[in-house]
C-alpha cells in the first residue's frame, strides 16, 4: 500500500507543472479563433487590435517565464473573443 501511495505522489508531482501553466494551449485557442472569419467579423477593430496585442503580450510573458501574467493576458484575449 505504501508503494502505491508513494508512486501516486510521485506521479502527481510530475503532472502538476503540466497543469500549472497552460500558456501554449491558450495561445493555440486564440490562434484558432483568429482564423475563424465568423468570429473575427463580430469584433470591432478596437477589440481585434486588443486581442492581437494581448496575444503578443501573453507570448512574450510566456517566453520570459512569467506564466501567471501570460495566462492573465491570454485569458483576457479569449474573453474578448468569446472563446
PDB file of C-alpha atoms in Angstrom:
ATOM      1  CA  UNK A   1       0.000   0.000   0.000  1.00  0.00           C
ATOM      2  CA  UNK A   2       2.827   2.395   0.863  1.00  0.00           C
ATOM      3  CA  UNK A   3       4.484   1.797  -2.500  1.00  0.00           C
ATOM      4  CA  UNK A   4       1.247   2.618  -4.338  1.00  0.00           C
ATOM      5  CA  UNK A   5       0.793   5.817  -2.344  1.00  0.00           C
ATOM      6  CA  UNK A   6       4.385   6.830  -2.992  1.00  0.00           C
ATOM      7  CA  UNK A   7       4.001   6.105  -6.714  1.00  0.00           C
ATOM      8  CA  UNK A   8       0.819   8.178  -6.851  1.00  0.00           C
ATOM      9  CA  UNK A   9       2.518  11.107  -5.094  1.00  0.00           C
ATOM     10  CA  UNK A  10       5.492  10.971  -7.449  1.00  0.00           C
ATOM     11  CA  UNK A  11       3.200  10.866 -10.458  1.00  0.00           C
ATOM     12  CA  UNK A  12       1.220  13.851  -9.179  1.00  0.00           C
ATOM     13  CA  UNK A  13       4.433  15.794  -8.568  1.00  0.00           C
ATOM     14  CA  UNK A  14       5.451  15.356 -12.192  1.00  0.00           C
ATOM     15  CA  UNK A  15       1.992  16.136 -13.559  1.00  0.00           C
ATOM     16  CA  UNK A  16       1.392  19.317 -11.562  1.00  0.00           C
ATOM     17  CA  UNK A  17       3.757  21.536 -13.589  1.00  0.00           C
ATOM     18  CA  UNK A  18       1.982  20.460 -16.773  1.00  0.00           C
ATOM     19  CA  UNK A  19      -1.328  21.619 -15.340  1.00  0.00           C
ATOM     20  CA  UNK A  20       0.078  24.752 -13.761  1.00  0.00           C
ATOM     21  CA  UNK A  21       0.744  26.726 -16.931  1.00  0.00           C
ATOM     22  CA  UNK A  22      -1.462  26.474 -19.951  1.00  0.00           C
ATOM     23  CA  UNK A  23       0.095  29.290 -21.989  1.00  0.00           C
ATOM     24  CA  UNK A  24       0.715  27.310 -25.209  1.00  0.00           C
ATOM     25  CA  UNK A  25      -2.798  25.872 -25.126  1.00  0.00           C
ATOM     26  CA  UNK A  26      -4.312  29.317 -24.576  1.00  0.00           C
ATOM     27  CA  UNK A  27      -2.270  30.740 -27.452  1.00  0.00           C
ATOM     28  CA  UNK A  28      -3.482  27.928 -29.706  1.00  0.00           C
ATOM     29  CA  UNK A  29      -7.106  28.609 -28.750  1.00  0.00           C
ATOM     30  CA  UNK A  30      -6.672  32.284 -29.637  1.00  0.00           C
ATOM     31  CA  UNK A  31      -4.905  31.496 -32.909  1.00  0.00           C
ATOM     32  CA  UNK A  32      -7.698  29.128 -33.961  1.00  0.00           C
ATOM     33  CA  UNK A  33     -10.320  31.731 -33.085  1.00  0.00           C
ATOM     34  CA  UNK A  34      -8.480  34.387 -35.101  1.00  0.00           C
ATOM     35  CA  UNK A  35      -8.576  32.064 -38.117  1.00  0.00           C
ATOM     36  CA  UNK A  36     -12.376  31.850 -37.823  1.00  0.00           C
ATOM     37  CA  UNK A  37     -13.752  34.578 -40.092  1.00  0.00           C
ATOM     38  CA  UNK A  38     -17.182  34.447 -38.417  1.00  0.00           C
ATOM     39  CA  UNK A  39     -15.671  35.105 -35.005  1.00  0.00           C
ATOM     40  CA  UNK A  40     -13.342  37.839 -36.249  1.00  0.00           C
ATOM     41  CA  UNK A  41     -16.099  39.596 -38.181  1.00  0.00           C
ATOM     42  CA  UNK A  42     -18.090  40.001 -34.963  1.00  0.00           C
ATOM     43  CA  UNK A  43     -15.303  42.010 -33.322  1.00  0.00           C
ATOM     44  CA  UNK A  44     -14.829  45.745 -33.595  1.00  0.00           C
ATOM     45  CA  UNK A  45     -11.498  46.937 -34.955  1.00  0.00           C
ATOM     46  CA  UNK A  46     -10.518  48.034 -31.440  1.00  0.00           C
ATOM     47  CA  UNK A  47     -11.394  44.635 -29.946  1.00  0.00           C
ATOM     48  CA  UNK A  48      -9.491  42.803 -32.667  1.00  0.00           C
ATOM     49  CA  UNK A  49      -6.452  45.010 -32.112  1.00  0.00           C
ATOM     50  CA  UNK A  50      -6.708  44.426 -28.358  1.00  0.00           C
ATOM     51  CA  UNK A  51      -6.906  40.641 -28.842  1.00  0.00           C
ATOM     52  CA  UNK A  52      -3.807  40.685 -31.026  1.00  0.00           C
ATOM     53  CA  UNK A  53      -1.978  42.893 -28.524  1.00  0.00           C
ATOM     54  CA  UNK A  54      -2.910  40.618 -25.619  1.00  0.00           C
ATOM     55  CA  UNK A  55      -1.894  37.529 -27.633  1.00  0.00           C
ATOM     56  CA  UNK A  56       1.504  39.073 -28.316  1.00  0.00           C
ATOM     57  CA  UNK A  57       1.937  40.135 -24.677  1.00  0.00           C
ATOM     58  CA  UNK A  58       0.951  36.676 -23.500  1.00  0.00           C
ATOM     59  CA  UNK A  59       3.556  35.044 -25.698  1.00  0.00           C
ATOM     60  CA  UNK A  60       6.235  37.473 -24.539  1.00  0.00           C
ATOM     61  CA  UNK A  61       5.374  36.862 -20.887  1.00  0.00           C
ATOM     62  CA  UNK A  62       5.496  33.116 -21.562  1.00  0.00           C
ATOM     63  CA  UNK A  63       8.911  33.382 -23.210  1.00  0.00           C
ATOM     64  CA  UNK A  64      10.132  35.435 -20.242  1.00  0.00           C
ATOM     65  CA  UNK A  65       8.933  32.748 -17.820  1.00  0.00           C
ATOM     66  CA  UNK A  66       6.180  34.965 -16.378  1.00  0.00           C
ATOM     67  CA  UNK A  67       3.410  32.428 -16.790  1.00  0.00           C
ATOM     68  CA  UNK A  68       0.849  33.968 -14.442  1.00  0.00           C
ATOM     69  CA  UNK A  69       0.964  37.236 -16.388  1.00  0.00           C
ATOM     70  CA  UNK A  70       0.894  35.294 -19.636  1.00  0.00           C
ATOM     71  CA  UNK A  71      -2.234  33.401 -18.657  1.00  0.00           C
ATOM     72  CA  UNK A  72      -3.899  36.598 -17.474  1.00  0.00           C
ATOM     73  CA  UNK A  73      -3.293  38.356 -20.800  1.00  0.00           C
ATOM     74  CA  UNK A  74      -4.261  35.314 -22.862  1.00  0.00           C
ATOM     75  CA  UNK A  75      -7.437  34.689 -20.878  1.00  0.00           C
ATOM     76  CA  UNK A  76      -8.449  38.324 -21.375  1.00  0.00           C
ATOM     77  CA  UNK A  77      -7.957  37.880 -25.120  1.00  0.00           C
ATOM     78  CA  UNK A  78     -10.072  34.717 -25.059  1.00  0.00           C
ATOM     79  CA  UNK A  79     -12.795  36.545 -23.161  1.00  0.00           C
ATOM     80  CA  UNK A  80     -12.952  39.263 -25.807  1.00  0.00           C
ATOM     81  CA  UNK A  81     -13.097  36.579 -28.495  1.00  0.00           C
ATOM     82  CA  UNK A  82     -15.820  34.710 -26.671  1.00  0.00           C
ATOM     83  CA  UNK A  83     -13.797  31.503 -26.688  1.00  0.00           C
TER      84      UNK A  83
END
